[in-house]
Coordinates of N, CA and C in Angstrom, one line a residue:
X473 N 55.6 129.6 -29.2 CA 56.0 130.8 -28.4 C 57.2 131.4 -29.0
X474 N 57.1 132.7 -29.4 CA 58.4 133.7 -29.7 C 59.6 133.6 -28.7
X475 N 60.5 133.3 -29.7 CA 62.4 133.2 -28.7 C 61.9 134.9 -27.9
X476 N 61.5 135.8 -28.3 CA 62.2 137.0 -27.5 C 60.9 137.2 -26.3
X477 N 59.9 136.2 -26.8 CA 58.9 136.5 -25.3 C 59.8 135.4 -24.3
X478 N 60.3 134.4 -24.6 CA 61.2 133.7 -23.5 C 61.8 134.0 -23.2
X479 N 63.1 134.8 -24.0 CA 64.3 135.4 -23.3 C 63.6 136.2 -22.5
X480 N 63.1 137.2 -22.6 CA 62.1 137.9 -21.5 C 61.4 137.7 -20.2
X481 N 60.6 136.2 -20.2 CA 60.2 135.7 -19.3 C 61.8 135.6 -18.4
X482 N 62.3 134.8 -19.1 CA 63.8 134.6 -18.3 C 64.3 135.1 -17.6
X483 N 64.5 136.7 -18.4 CA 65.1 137.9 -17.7 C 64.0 138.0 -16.5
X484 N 62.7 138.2 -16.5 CA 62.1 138.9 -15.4 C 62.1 137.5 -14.2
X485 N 62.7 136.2 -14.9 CA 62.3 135.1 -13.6 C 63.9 135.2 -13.2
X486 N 65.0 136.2 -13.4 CA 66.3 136.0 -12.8 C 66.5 137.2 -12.3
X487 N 65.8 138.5 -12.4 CA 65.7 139.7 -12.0 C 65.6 139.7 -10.0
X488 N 65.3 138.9 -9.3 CA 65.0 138.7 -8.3 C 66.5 138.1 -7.5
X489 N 66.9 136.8 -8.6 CA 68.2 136.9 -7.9 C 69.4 137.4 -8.4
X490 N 69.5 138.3 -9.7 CA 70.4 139.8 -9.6 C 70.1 140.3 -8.1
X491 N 68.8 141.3 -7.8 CA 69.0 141.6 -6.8 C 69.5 140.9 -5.3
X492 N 69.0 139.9 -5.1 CA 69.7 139.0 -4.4 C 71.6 139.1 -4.4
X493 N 72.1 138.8 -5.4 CA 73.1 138.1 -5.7 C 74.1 139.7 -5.5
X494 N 73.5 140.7 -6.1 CA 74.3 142.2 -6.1 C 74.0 143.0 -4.4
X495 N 73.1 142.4 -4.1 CA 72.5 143.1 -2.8 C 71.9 144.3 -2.7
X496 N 71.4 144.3 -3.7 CA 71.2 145.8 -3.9 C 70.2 145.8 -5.1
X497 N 69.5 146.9 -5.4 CA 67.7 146.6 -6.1 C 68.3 146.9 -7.7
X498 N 68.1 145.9 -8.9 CA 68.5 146.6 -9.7 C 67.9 147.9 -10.6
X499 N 68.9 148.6 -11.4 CA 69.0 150.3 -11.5 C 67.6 150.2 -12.1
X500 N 66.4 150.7 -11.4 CA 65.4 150.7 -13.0 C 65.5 151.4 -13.9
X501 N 66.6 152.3 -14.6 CA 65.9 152.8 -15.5 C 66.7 152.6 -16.4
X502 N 68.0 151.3 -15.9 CA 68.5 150.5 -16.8 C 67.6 149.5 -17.6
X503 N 67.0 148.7 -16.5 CA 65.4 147.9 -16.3 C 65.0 147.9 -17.7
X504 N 64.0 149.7 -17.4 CA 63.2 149.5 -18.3 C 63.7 150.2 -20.1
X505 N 65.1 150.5 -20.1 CA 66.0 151.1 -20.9 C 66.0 149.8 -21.8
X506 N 66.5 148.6 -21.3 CA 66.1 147.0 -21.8 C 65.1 146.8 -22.4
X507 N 64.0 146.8 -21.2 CA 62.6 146.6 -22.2 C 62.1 147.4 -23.5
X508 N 62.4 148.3 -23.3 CA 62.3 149.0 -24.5 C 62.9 148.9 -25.5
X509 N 64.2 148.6 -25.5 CA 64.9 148.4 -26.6 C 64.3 146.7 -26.9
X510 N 64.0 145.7 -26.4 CA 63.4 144.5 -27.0 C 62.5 144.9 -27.5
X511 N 61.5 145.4 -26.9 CA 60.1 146.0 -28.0 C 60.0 146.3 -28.9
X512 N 61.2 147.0 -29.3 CA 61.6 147.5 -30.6 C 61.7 146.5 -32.0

């Protein structure tokens, strides 16, 4: 398995409690500003 498909997985299995934890939904178009720069 690719390190940056993990760090990834990671990110989307801690995304739930950012929102949790900030109380508030995080910014998507920070979100997807991230993913794209990984894809890269």
């Amino acid at each position: 398995m690719n390190p940056d498909k993990r760090i990834n997985d990671l990110i989307i299995d801690l995304q739930p409690k950012v929102i949790r934890f900030t109380g508030k939904k995080f910014p998507t178009e920070l979100w997807n500003n991230n993913k794209i720069k990984k894809n890269k």
